[in-house]
Structure formats: structure tokens, C-alpha cells
Coordinates of C-alpha atoms in Angstrom, one line a residue:
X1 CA 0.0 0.0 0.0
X2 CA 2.6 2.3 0.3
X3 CA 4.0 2.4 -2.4
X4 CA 0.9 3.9 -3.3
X5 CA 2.5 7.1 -2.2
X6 CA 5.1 7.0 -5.4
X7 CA 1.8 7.8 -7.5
X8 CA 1.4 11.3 -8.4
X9 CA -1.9 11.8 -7.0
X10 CA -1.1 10.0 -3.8
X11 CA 1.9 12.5 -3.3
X12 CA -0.1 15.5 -3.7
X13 CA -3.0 14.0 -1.2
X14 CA -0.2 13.0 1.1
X15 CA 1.6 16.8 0.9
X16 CA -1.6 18.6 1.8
X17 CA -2.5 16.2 4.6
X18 CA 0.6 17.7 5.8
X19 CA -0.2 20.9 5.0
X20 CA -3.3 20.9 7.1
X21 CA -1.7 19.1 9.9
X22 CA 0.8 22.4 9.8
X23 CA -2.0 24.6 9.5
X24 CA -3.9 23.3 12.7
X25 CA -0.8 23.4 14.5
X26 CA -0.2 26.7 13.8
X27 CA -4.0 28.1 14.9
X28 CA -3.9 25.6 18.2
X29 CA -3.8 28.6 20.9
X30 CA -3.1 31.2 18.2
X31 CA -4.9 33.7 20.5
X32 CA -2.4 33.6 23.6
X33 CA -2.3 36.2 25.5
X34 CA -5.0 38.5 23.9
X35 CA -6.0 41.1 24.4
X36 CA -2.4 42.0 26.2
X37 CA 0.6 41.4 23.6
X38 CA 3.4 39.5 25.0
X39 CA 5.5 40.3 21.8
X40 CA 6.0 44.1 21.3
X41 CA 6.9 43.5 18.3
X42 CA 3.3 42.3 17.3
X43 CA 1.7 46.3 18.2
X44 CA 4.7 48.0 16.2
X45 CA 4.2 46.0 13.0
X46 CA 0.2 46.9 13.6
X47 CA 0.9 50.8 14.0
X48 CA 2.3 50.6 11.0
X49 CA -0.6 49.1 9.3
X50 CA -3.0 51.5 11.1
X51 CA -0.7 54.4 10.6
X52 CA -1.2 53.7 6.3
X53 CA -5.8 53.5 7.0
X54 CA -5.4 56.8 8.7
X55 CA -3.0 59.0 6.3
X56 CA -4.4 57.3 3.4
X57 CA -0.8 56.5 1.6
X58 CA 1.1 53.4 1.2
X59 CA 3.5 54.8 3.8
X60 CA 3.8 52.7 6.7
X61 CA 6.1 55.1 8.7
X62 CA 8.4 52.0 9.7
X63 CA 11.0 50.2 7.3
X64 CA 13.4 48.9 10.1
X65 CA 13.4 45.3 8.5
X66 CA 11.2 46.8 6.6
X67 CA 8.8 44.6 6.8
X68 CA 6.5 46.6 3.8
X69 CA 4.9 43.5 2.8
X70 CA 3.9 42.7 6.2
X71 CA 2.3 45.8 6.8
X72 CA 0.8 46.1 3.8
X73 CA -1.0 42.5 4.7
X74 CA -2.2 43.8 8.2
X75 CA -3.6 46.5 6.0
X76 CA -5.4 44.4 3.9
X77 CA -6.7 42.3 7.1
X78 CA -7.7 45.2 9.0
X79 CA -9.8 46.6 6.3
X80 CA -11.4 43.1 6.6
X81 CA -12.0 43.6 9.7
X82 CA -13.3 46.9 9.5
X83 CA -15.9 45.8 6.7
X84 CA -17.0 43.1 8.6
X85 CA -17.6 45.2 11.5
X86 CA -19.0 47.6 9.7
X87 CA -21.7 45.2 8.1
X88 CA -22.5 43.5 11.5
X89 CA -22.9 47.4 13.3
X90 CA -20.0 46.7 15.5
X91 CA -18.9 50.0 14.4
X92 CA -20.6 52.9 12.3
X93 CA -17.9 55.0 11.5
X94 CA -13.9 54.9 10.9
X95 CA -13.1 56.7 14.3
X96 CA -15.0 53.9 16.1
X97 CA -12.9 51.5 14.1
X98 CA -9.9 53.2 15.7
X99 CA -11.0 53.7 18.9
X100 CA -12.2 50.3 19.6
X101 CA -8.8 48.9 18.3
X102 CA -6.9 50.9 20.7
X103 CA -8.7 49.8 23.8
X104 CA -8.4 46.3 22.5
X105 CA -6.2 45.4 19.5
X106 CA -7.2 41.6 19.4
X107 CA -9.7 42.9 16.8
X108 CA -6.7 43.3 15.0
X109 CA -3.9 40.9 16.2
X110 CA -5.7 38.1 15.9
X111 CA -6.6 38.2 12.0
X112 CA -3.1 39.0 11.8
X113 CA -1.7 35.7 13.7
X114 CA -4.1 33.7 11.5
X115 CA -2.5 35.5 8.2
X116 CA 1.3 34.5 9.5
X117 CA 0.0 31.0 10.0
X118 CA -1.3 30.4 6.9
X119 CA 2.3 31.7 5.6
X120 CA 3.4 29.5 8.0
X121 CA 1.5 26.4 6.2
X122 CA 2.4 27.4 2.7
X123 CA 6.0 27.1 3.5
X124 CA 5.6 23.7 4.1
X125 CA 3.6 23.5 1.0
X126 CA 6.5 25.4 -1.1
X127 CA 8.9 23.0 1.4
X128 CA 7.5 19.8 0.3
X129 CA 7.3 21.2 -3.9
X130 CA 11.0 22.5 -3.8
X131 CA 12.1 18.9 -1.9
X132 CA 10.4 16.9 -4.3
X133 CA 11.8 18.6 -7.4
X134 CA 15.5 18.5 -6.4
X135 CA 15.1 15.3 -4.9
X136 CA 12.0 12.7 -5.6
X137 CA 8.7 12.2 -3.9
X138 CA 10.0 11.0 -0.5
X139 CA 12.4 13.2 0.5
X140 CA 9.6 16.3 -0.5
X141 CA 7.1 14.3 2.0
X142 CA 9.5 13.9 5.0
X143 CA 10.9 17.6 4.4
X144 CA 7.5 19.1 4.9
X145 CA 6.8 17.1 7.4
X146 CA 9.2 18.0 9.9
X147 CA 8.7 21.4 9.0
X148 CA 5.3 20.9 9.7
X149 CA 5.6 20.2 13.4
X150 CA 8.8 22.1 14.1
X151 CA 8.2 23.7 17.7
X152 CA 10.0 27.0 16.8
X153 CA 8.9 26.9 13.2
X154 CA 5.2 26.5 14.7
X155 CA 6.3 29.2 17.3
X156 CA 6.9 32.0 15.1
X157 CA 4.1 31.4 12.6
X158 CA 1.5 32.5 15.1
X159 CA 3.5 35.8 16.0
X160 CA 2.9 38.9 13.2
X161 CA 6.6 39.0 12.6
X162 CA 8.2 39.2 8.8
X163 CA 10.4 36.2 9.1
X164 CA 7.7 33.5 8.1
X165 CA 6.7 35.8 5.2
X166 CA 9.9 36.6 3.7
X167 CA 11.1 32.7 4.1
X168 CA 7.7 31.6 2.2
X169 CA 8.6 34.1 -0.4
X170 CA 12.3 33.1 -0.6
X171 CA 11.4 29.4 -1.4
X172 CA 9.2 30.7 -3.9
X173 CA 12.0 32.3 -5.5
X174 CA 13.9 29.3 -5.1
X175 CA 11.2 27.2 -6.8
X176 CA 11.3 29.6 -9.9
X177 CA 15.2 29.7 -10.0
X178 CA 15.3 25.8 -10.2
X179 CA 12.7 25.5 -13.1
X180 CA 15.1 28.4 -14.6
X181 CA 17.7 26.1 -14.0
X182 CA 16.3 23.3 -15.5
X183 CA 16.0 25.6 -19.1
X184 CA 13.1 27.7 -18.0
X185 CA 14.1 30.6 -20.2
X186 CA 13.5 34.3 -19.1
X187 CA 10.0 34.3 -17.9
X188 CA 11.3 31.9 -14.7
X189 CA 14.3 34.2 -13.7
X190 CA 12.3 37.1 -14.1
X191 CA 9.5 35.4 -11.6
X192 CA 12.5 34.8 -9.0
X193 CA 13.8 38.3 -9.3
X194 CA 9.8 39.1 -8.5
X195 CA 9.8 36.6 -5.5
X196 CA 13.3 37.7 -4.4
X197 CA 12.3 41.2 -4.2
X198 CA 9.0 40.6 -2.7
X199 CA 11.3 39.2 -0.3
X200 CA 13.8 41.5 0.7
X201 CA 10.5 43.8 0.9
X202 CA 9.6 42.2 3.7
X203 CA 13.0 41.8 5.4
X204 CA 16.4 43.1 4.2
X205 CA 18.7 39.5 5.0
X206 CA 16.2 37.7 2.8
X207 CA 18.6 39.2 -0.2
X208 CA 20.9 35.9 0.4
X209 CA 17.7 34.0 -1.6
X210 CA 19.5 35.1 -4.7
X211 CA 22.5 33.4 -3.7
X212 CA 20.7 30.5 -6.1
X213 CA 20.2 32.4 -9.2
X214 CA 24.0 33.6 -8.8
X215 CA 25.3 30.0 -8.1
X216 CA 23.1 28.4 -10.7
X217 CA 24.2 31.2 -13.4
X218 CA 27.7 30.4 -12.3
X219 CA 27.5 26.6 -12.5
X220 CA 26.1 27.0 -16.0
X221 CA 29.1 28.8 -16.9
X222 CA 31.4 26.5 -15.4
X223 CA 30.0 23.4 -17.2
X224 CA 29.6 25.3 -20.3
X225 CA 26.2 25.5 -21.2
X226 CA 25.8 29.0 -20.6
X227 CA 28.2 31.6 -22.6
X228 CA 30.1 34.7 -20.3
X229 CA 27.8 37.5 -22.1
X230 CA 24.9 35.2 -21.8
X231 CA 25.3 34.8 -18.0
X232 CA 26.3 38.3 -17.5
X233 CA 23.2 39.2 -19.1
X234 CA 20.8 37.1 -17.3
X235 CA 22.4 38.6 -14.0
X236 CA 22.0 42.2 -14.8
X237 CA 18.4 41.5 -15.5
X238 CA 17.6 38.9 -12.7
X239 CA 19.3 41.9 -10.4
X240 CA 17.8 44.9 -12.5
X241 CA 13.9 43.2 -12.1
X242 CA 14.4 42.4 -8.4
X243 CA 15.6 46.0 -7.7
X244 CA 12.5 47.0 -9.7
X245 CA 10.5 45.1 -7.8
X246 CA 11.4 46.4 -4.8
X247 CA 10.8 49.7 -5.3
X248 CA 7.2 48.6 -7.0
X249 CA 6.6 47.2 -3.6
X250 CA 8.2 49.4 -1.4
X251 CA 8.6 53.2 -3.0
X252 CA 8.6 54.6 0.7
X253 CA 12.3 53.1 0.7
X254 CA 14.0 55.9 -1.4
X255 CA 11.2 58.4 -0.9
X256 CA 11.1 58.6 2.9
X257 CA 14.7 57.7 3.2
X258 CA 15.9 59.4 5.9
X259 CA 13.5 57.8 7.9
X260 CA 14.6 54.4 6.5
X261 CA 18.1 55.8 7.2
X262 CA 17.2 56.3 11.0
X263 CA 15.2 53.0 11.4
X264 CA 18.1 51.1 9.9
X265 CA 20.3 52.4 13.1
X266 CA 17.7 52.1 15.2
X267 CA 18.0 48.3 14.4
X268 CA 21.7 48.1 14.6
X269 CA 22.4 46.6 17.8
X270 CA 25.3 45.6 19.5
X271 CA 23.7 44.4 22.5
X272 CA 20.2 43.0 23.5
X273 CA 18.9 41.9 26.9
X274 CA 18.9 38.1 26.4
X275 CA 20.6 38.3 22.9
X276 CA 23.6 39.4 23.1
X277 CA 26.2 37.4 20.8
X278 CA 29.7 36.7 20.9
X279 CA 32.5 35.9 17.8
X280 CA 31.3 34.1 14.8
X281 CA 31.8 30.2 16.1
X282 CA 30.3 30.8 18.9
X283 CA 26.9 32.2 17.6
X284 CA 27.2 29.0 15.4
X285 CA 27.6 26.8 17.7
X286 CA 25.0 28.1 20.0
X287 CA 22.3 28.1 17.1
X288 CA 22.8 25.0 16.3
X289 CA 23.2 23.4 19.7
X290 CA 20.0 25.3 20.4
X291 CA 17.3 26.2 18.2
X292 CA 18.7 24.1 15.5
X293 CA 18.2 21.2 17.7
X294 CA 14.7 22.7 19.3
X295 CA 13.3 23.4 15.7
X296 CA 14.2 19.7 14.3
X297 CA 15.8 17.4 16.8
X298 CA 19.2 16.0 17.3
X299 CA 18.1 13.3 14.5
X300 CA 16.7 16.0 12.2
X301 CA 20.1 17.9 12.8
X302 CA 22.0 14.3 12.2
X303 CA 20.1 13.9 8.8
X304 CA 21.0 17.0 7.1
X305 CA 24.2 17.1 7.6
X306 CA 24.3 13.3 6.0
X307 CA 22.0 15.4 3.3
X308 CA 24.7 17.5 2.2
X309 CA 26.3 14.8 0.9
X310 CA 23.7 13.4 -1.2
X311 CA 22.4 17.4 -2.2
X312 CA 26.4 17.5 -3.3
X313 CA 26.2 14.5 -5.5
X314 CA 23.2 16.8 -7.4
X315 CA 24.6 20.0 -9.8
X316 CA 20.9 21.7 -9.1
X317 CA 20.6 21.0 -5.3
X318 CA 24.2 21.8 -4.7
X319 CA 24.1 25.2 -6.4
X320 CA 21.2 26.3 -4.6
X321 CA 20.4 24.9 -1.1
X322 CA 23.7 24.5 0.0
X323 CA 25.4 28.0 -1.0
X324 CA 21.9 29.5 0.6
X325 CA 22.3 27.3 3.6
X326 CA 25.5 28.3 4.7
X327 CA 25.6 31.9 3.4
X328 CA 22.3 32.2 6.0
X329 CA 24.6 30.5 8.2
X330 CA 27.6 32.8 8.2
X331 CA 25.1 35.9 7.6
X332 CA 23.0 35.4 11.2
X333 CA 26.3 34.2 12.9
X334 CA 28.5 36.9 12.1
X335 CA 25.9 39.2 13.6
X336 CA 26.4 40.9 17.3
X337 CA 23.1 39.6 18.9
X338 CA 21.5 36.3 18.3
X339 CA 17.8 35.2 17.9
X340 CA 16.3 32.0 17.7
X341 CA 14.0 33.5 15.0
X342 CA 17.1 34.0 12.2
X343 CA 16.7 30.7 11.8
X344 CA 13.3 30.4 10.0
X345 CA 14.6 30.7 6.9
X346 CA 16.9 27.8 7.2
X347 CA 14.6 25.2 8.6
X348 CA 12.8 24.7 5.4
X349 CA 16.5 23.9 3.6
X350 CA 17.9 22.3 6.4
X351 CA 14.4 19.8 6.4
X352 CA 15.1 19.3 2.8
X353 CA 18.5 18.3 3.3
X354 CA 17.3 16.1 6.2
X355 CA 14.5 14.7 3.5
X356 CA 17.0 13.4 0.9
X357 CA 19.2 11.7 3.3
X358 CA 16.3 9.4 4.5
X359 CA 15.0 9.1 1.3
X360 CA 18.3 8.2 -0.3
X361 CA 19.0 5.4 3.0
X362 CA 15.7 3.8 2.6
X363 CA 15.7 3.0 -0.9
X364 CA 18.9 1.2 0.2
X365 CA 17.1 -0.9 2.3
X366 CA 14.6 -2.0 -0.5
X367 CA 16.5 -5.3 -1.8
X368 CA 14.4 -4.5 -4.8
X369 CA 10.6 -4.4 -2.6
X370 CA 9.8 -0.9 -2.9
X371 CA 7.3 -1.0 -0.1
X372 CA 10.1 -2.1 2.4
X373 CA 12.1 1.1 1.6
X374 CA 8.7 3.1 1.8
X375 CA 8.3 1.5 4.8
X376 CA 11.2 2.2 6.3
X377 CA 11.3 5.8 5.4
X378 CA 7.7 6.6 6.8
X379 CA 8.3 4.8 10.4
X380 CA 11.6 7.1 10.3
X381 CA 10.0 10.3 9.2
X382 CA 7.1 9.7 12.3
X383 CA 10.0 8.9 15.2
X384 CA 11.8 12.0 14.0
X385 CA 8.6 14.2 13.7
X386 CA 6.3 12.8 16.4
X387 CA 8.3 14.0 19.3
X388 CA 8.6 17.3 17.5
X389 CA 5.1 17.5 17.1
X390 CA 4.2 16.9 21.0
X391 CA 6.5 19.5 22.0
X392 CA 5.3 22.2 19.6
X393 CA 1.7 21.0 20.9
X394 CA 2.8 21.7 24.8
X395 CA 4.8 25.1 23.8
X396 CA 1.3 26.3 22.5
X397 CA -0.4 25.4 25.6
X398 CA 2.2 26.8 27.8
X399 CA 1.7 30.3 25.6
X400 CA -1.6 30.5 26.1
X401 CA -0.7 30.4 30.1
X402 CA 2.2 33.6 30.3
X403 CA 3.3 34.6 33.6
X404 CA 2.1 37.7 32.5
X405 CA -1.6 36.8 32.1
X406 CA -1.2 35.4 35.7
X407 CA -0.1 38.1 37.1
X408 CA -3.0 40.3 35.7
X409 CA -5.3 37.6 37.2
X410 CA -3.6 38.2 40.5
X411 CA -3.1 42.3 40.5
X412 CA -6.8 42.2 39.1
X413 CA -8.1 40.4 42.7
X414 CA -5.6 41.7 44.7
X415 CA -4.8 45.1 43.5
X416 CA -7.7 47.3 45.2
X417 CA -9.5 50.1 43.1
X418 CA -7.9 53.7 43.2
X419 CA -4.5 52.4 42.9
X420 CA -1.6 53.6 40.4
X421 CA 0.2 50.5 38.8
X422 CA 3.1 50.3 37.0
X423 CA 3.5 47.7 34.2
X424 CA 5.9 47.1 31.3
X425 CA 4.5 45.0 29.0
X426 CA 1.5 45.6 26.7
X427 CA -1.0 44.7 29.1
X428 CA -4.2 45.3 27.7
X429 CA -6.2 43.3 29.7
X430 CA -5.3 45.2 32.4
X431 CA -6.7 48.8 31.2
X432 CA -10.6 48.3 32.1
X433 CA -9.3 48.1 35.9
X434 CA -9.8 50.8 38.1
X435 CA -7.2 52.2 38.5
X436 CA -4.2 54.3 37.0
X437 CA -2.0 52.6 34.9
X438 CA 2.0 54.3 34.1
X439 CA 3.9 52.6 30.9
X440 CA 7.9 53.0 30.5
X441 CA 8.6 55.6 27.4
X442 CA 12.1 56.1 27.2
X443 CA 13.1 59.4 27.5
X444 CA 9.8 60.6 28.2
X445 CA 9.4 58.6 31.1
X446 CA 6.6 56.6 32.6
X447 CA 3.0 58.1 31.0
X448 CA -0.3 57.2 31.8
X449 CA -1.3 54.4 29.5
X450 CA -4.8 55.3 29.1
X451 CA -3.9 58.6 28.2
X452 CA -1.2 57.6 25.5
X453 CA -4.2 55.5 24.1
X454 CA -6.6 57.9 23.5
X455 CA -3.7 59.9 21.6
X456 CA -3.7 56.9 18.9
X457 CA 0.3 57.1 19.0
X458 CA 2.1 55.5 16.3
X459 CA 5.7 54.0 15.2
X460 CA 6.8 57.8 15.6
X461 CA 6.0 58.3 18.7
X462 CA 7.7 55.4 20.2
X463 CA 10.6 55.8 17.8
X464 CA 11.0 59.3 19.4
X465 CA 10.7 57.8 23.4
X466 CA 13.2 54.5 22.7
X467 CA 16.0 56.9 21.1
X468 CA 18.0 54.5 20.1
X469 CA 16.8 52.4 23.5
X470 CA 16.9 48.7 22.7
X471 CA 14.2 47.8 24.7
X472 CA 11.9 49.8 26.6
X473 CA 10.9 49.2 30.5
X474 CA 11.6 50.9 33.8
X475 CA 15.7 49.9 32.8
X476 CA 15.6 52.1 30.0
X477 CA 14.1 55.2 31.2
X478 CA 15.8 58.2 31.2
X479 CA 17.3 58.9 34.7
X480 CA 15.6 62.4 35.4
X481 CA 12.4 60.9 34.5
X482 CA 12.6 57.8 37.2
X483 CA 10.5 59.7 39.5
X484 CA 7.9 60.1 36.8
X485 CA 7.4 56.5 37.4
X486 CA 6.1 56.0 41.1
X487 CA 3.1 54.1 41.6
X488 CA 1.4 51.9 44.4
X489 CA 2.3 48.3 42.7
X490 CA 4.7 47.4 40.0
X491 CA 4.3 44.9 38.0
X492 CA 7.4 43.8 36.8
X493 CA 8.4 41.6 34.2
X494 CA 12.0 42.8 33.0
X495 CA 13.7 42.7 36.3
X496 CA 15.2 39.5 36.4
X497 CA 16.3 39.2 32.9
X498 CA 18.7 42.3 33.3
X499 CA 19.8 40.9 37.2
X500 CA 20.9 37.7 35.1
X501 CA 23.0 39.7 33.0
X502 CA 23.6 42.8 35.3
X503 CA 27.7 42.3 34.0
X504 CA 26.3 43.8 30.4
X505 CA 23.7 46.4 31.8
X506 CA 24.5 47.8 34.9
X507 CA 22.6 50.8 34.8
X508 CA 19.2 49.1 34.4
X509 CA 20.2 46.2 36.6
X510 CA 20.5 48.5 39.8
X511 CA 17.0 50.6 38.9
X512 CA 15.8 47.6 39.2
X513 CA 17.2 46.6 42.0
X514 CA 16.7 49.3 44.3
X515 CA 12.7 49.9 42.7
X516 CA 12.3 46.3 44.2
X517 CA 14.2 47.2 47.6
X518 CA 12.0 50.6 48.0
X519 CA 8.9 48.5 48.5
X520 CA 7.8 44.8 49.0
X521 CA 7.8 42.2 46.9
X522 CA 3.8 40.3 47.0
X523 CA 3.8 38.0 44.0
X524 CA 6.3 36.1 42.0
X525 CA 5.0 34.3 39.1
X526 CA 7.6 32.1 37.5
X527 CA 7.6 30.4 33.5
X528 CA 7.4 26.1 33.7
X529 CA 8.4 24.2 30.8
X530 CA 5.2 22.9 29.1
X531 CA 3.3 24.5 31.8
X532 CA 3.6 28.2 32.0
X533 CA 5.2 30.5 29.2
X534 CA 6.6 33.7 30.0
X535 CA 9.5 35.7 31.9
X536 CA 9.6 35.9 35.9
X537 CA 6.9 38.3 36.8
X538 CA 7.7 40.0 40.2
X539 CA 4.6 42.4 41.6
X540 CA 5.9 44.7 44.1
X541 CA 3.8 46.6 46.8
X542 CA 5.1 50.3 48.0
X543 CA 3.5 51.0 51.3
X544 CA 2.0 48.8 53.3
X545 CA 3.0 44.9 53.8
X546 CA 1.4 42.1 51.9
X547 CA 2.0 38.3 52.5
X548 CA 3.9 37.3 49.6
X549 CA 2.3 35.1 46.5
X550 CA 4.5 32.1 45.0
X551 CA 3.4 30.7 41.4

């Protein structure tokens, strides 16, 4: 029966069963932590999309990765959204729109998630076509597979971020450069230099895509197919149409460029609370002996690097997956912060690597029965993807139980009425309480919250408060403004991330430290693999003594 699965139709019925079983991981829990955003990330890509409804332009105000495509996508959702709500009278006008997003922006976040996770689910898709085509059927099944149930891969396609985007659009391009490869003519490299620039729209590393076009022009001048005018030719163009496209996409990139110009430092970082790097083998070895191995397992890990190999002993594979993989590699390693998110765009190429290996050792065990080597390969594929799969099952349930959402529960029983609470994170489920509620602005100091919400602030604003601020908590605000930031209860959920790494941050490490000694600590809500998501929430009292709360 299962060589069944060597049939055409069998193959494509297979592929998007796997598809869907990536899809429903990706929406299991997709609403954590709504309506509070536990990535900040998340409201600033949304600002942006808001920012372009309210002026009316294709501006989004924000090109820092630049993450157009995304916001132009939120846009698109939003006005969804708005049309919908419209039609059912959940809001009459645009400024109702507006306001009710700004008291609670799941309205908006939400459709948003579900958007990344159906990018999420077509990378396996592109995954499993790209796999097949370089390799055969098998390899294109098990490669989707385990992207399919990858814990981080699942992780960040329920998060609005631009690197599930741009990696869907990269193997896009990669699709159309192998068909060009394989004598496509001109309309195939000019549909990669489309893909690649779509790409790069919607995040600048994402460039490294045409690494394949370059390598596969290059091999066909090498072998002698191609002639040196020919190739230069086709390299001008592929570059000339994916410049082209980019600008189609993303005209705010030379038309607002100084504030491209300032975004692009505002994202130049040489440290990061919990991400700062070190030299170039160590930022290697810690990706892969981490989120390497969290994405797709020490046997995934063990696979592809058997998959080079056989991907070497193919002209096509080896010109385009391997150059990619390792010039992502070197790219995100020689960087001076790491984050386990850099990675998405090699965990579809790594898979596919990992793919061919056990497709290519279990037609050696077919003694000339196919279904023993099909066999073979499918009870491999589930032991390698099964435990994946349960892990990035109990990650989503631990998200949708953050410290953070526990501590709301707690300040929202315990906390009485009247009171002025400090918090740092983008609690809001925590505006409709009664009381007054500060937020950490940088330079500007801690402002009320409700008040900065009925102002409809944007990317701008923010940009203006960090000033060049990594991050922005009670660490990061500005000295003269500390005072600014005095309340009855703090909820804190920075503190012990900069006390672990007080050696790099001083400065924020002892405001922290002597906020928590000037009053009492009540509640301390700690993260629990599999059970509770989050960082170490501490919830500190200023007058009066409380008994203390353990989670």
C-alpha cells in the first residue's frame, strides 16, 4: 500500500494532509495572551498598518526590517476587519474602528496571527514542492513534514513578525530559479527576481535567496552551457527586475529615506537583553546546539548534515540549497546579537536536506521491494517528527498560560481600586481596571497608559521615546524621568532578565534593584516548561505589607 504514495496523486494527497496538519498546529492557541501582547513586536508591525488606513498613503512610517509586505497584509486584514464590523454594526464610522482597536487590539492581532499561519502552512507546501523537485517524492514528504511540526517553526508562525513571510517568499523564488535552472528561459528568472524582491521587501537578510540564481548562473558557466555574455546578461536582468520590484513594492524606501536611514540604526544593535552574541563560532555553535536542535531534533540535525552529501552529488541542489544554507549560516552568525528567529529561513532547507538523506538510506534498504524502503522511510519520518510534534503541541499550551496573564489575574483580585500601577509590558487586559496605569517611554518617562491610548500614537512616537533604546521598560528610562514613574504596585516583568545579565547592563540592573528594595515584593510568578510560558513576573507593593504570592 505504500507504495501507493510514489503515484502522483497519492503524493499531492499526502503533501496537503501535511499541509493541514501544519495549519492546525499553527492556529492551536493562536490567540495567547489576547488582548495584552506579549511580543511588542506584534503592536509595532500593527501601527504601521493603522498608521497607512489613517493618512491614506502606502507609507507605513516603519522600514526597520522593513517589513512593507507585512504591513501592507495587516492593512489588507484590517480593512477586513473593519468591513466586517461595519456590516454587522459593530462600528458605524472609521473613528470607532480606531478607537475600539486601541482599547483592545485583538480585533486586530488576531486576524493578523491567523495570516502569519497560513504563511506559516504554505512554506511547508513550497517545502515539500522545492524537496520533491531537487530530490523525488519522498524526500519532499518527510521535508514538509518536519517542518510541519517544528516547535520553533510553529512558534513564530503564530507571531505577526516578517520572518515566516519573507522565508515563504524566498522558497518561492527558489522554486522559480530551479525551473530556470532546469532551461526555464526568461520568464522563470524574471518570476525569481519578482519573488526575491518581494522578499527582501519584507526583510532586508532575505537578499541571500538570490544566492541561487547567482550559483546556478555560475554553475552554468562553469560546465559550459551558458556563454560569459549570456550569463552576465541574465544577472544584470535577474538583479535589474528584483531592484525594480522592490521599489514597485516598497517606494517609501528611497522616498522617505531618511527615515529608513534612522530605522536602519535604530536596528543596529550591539547588545540586547537576552541576545547578546559573541564571535562568529560561537553564535554557530550556539544556534545549532539550540534552536537548531529545538526546531528539528538532534536526529533531524543528524540527517541533514548526512543530506549535504547526497544534495552535493546533485549540480541543481548543490548550487542552490547549500550555498543558501551556509551563506544564512555565516550571515545570522557573524551578527552581534542572536535570535532564535534568524533561523526560519533555514529550517525549510535544512528539512530538505534532512528529507534526501532518509530518502536516499531507505531505498537502500529495498532489496528490490519498494514498499520495504517506503516502509522504512515513513516509520523514520514519524519517530523523528512525532516527538517534534508533541513539543510544539505543549509550547502552544504553555503560551496561552504567560506569567504575565497570571499576574494580571492576580493584580486584578488583589490590587484594590484607586490604585496607580506600573507595568511594562502591553498589558491590555489590564486597562478596564480601576485604577491608573503608568507605561515606560524612554526618554519621556513613565506616562499614563490610558492617556497615550486615547492619543492613537504610532511607530513615531515610540521611535522618538526609545532613542536609540533597545528595549523599553523601567531599565531604559531616562534617569531624570525615574520619578515620573512612582506608583502603588509594580508589575514587573524585566527585572530578572537584566539581574541575570547585570555584567552587560549595569545601569538598568540596579533601577531595578533598588525599585524592588524601595517596597515589598507580593507576587512572583515564574515560567514552567510545558506548563507556564513567560519571563519571571515580580509584583511589588510600595507602602503597606502584603503576604507574599508564590506561582
Amino acid at each position: 500500500m505504500l507504495n501507493l504514495f510514489r503515484k502522483p496523486l497519492m503524493q499531492r494527497a499526502a503533501l496537503g494532509a501535511i499541509v493541514a496538519l501544519a495549519l492546525a498546529l499553527r492556529l492551536f492557541h493562536i490567540g495567547f495572551g489576547l488582548p495584552a501582547i506579549n511580543d511588542p513586536d506584534e503592536l509595532m508591525f500593527e501601527l504601521g498598518a493603522v498608521h497607512m488606513l489613517r493618512t491614506g498613503t502606502l507609507n507605513p512610517g516603519w522600514f526597520g526590517h522593513p517589513a512593507t509586505t507585512t504591513m501592507y497584509l495587516l492593512a489588507l486584514c484590517n480593512i477586513a476587519v473593519y468591513g466586517t464590523g461595519r456590516a454587522l454594526g459593530w462600528f458605524h464610522s472609521q473613528r470607532e474602528f480606531v478607537d475600539a482597536v486601541f482599547v483592545s487590539p485583538s480585533l486586530l492581532i488576531l486576524p493578523g496571527r491567523i495570516a502569519m499561519a497560513a504563511f506559516g502552512a504554505a512554506s511547508v507546501w513550497l517545502t515539500g514542492r522545492l524537496a520533491t523537485a531537487l530530490f523525488d517524492r519522498r524526500a519532499g514528504l518527510v521535508a514538509a513534514l518536519i517542518l510541519a511540526v517544528s516547535p520553533v517553526a510553529v512558534h513564530w508562525s503564530q507571531i505577526i513578525r516578517s520572518d515566516v513571510m519573507a522565508t515563504t517568499f524566498m522558497l518561492a523564488c527558489l522554486l522559480a530559479t530551479l525551473r530556470h535552472a532546469r532551461g526555464g528561459g526568461w520568464r522563470d528568472l524574471i518570476v525569481a527576481a519578482v519573488w526575491l524582491g518581494t522578499a527582501i521587501a519584507t526583510k532586508w537578510p532575505f537578499a541571500v535567496g538570490g544566492v541561487a540564481m547567482i550559483a546556478v548562473i555560475g554553475w552554468q558557466l562553469a560546465d559550459g552551457s551558458s556563454r560569459v555574455r549570456d550569463a552576465a546578461v541574465r544577472l544584470a536582468a535577474f538583479i535589474a527586475t528584483m531592484l525594480c520590484a522592490l521599489l514597485v513594492i516598497s517606494p517609501y524606501l528611497v522616498i522617505a529615506r531618511d527615515t529608513v536611514a534612522r530605522n536602519l540604526q535604530g536596528e543596529a544593535q550591539t547588545r540586547h537583553l537576552g541576545a547578546t552574541g559573541g564571535t562568529l563560532a560561537e553564535n554557530l555553535a550556539w544556534y545549532l546546539q539550540g534552536p537548531m536542535v529545538d526546531a528539528l531534533g538532534v536526529a533531524g540535525i543528524a540527517l541533514a548534515a548526512a543530506g549535504v552529501v547526497f544534495a552535493a552529488r546533485r549540480p541543481q541542489a548543490a548550487a542552490m540549497i547549500v550555498p543558501v544554507t551556509i551563506t544564512f549560516a555565516l550571515l545570522i552568525g557573524s551578527q552581534h546579537i542572536v535570535w532564535e528567529r534568524w533561523i526560519i529561513p533555514l529550517l525549510p532547507l535544512v528539512a530538505m536536506l534532512a528529507g534526501a538523506a532518509l530518502a536516499e538510506a531507505s531505498r537502500k534498504l529495498e532489496r528490490g521491494t519498494a514498499w520495504r524502503g517506503a516502509l522504512a522511510c515513513t516509520i523514520a519520518a514519524g519517530l523523528i517528527a512525532l516527538p517534534l510534534g508533541v513539543t510544539a503541541f505543549r509550547e502552544a499550551q504553555a503560551r496561552a498560560n504567560d506569567t504575565r496573564q497570571i499576574a494580571s489575574a492576580w493584580a486584578a483580585v488583589n490590587i484594590p481600586a484607586g490604585s496607580t500601577v506600573f507595568i511594562e509590558h502591553f498589558g491590555f487586559d489590564l486597562y478596564s481596571q480601576p485604577w491608573r496605569v503608568l507605561f515606560p517611554m524612554g526618554e519621556a518617562g513613565c506616562v499614563d497608559a490610558r492617556a497615550l491610548l486615547a492619543g492613537k500614537f504610532d511607530n513615531a512616537v515610540i521611535e522618538r521615546a526609545r532613542a536609540g533604546r533597545s528595549n523599553i521598560d523601567y531599565g531604559t528610562v531616562a534617569t531624570a524621568r525615574l520619578e515620573s514613574c512612582r506608583a502603588d504596585y509594580a508589575i514587573l516583568s524585566q527585572a530578572d532578565r537584566y539581574a541575570a545579565e547585570a555584567a552587560d547592563f549595569p545601569v538598568q540592573a540596579k533601577a531595578y534593584r533598588e525599585l524592588i528594595q524601595a517596597g515589598r515584593t507580593v507576587a512572583v510568578i515564574r515560567p514552567a516548561q510545558y506548563l507556564q510560558n513567560g519571563p519571571v513576573v515580580r509584583i511589588v507593593r510600595f507602602g503597606g505589607v502584603n503576604k507574599m504570592s508564590q506561582y
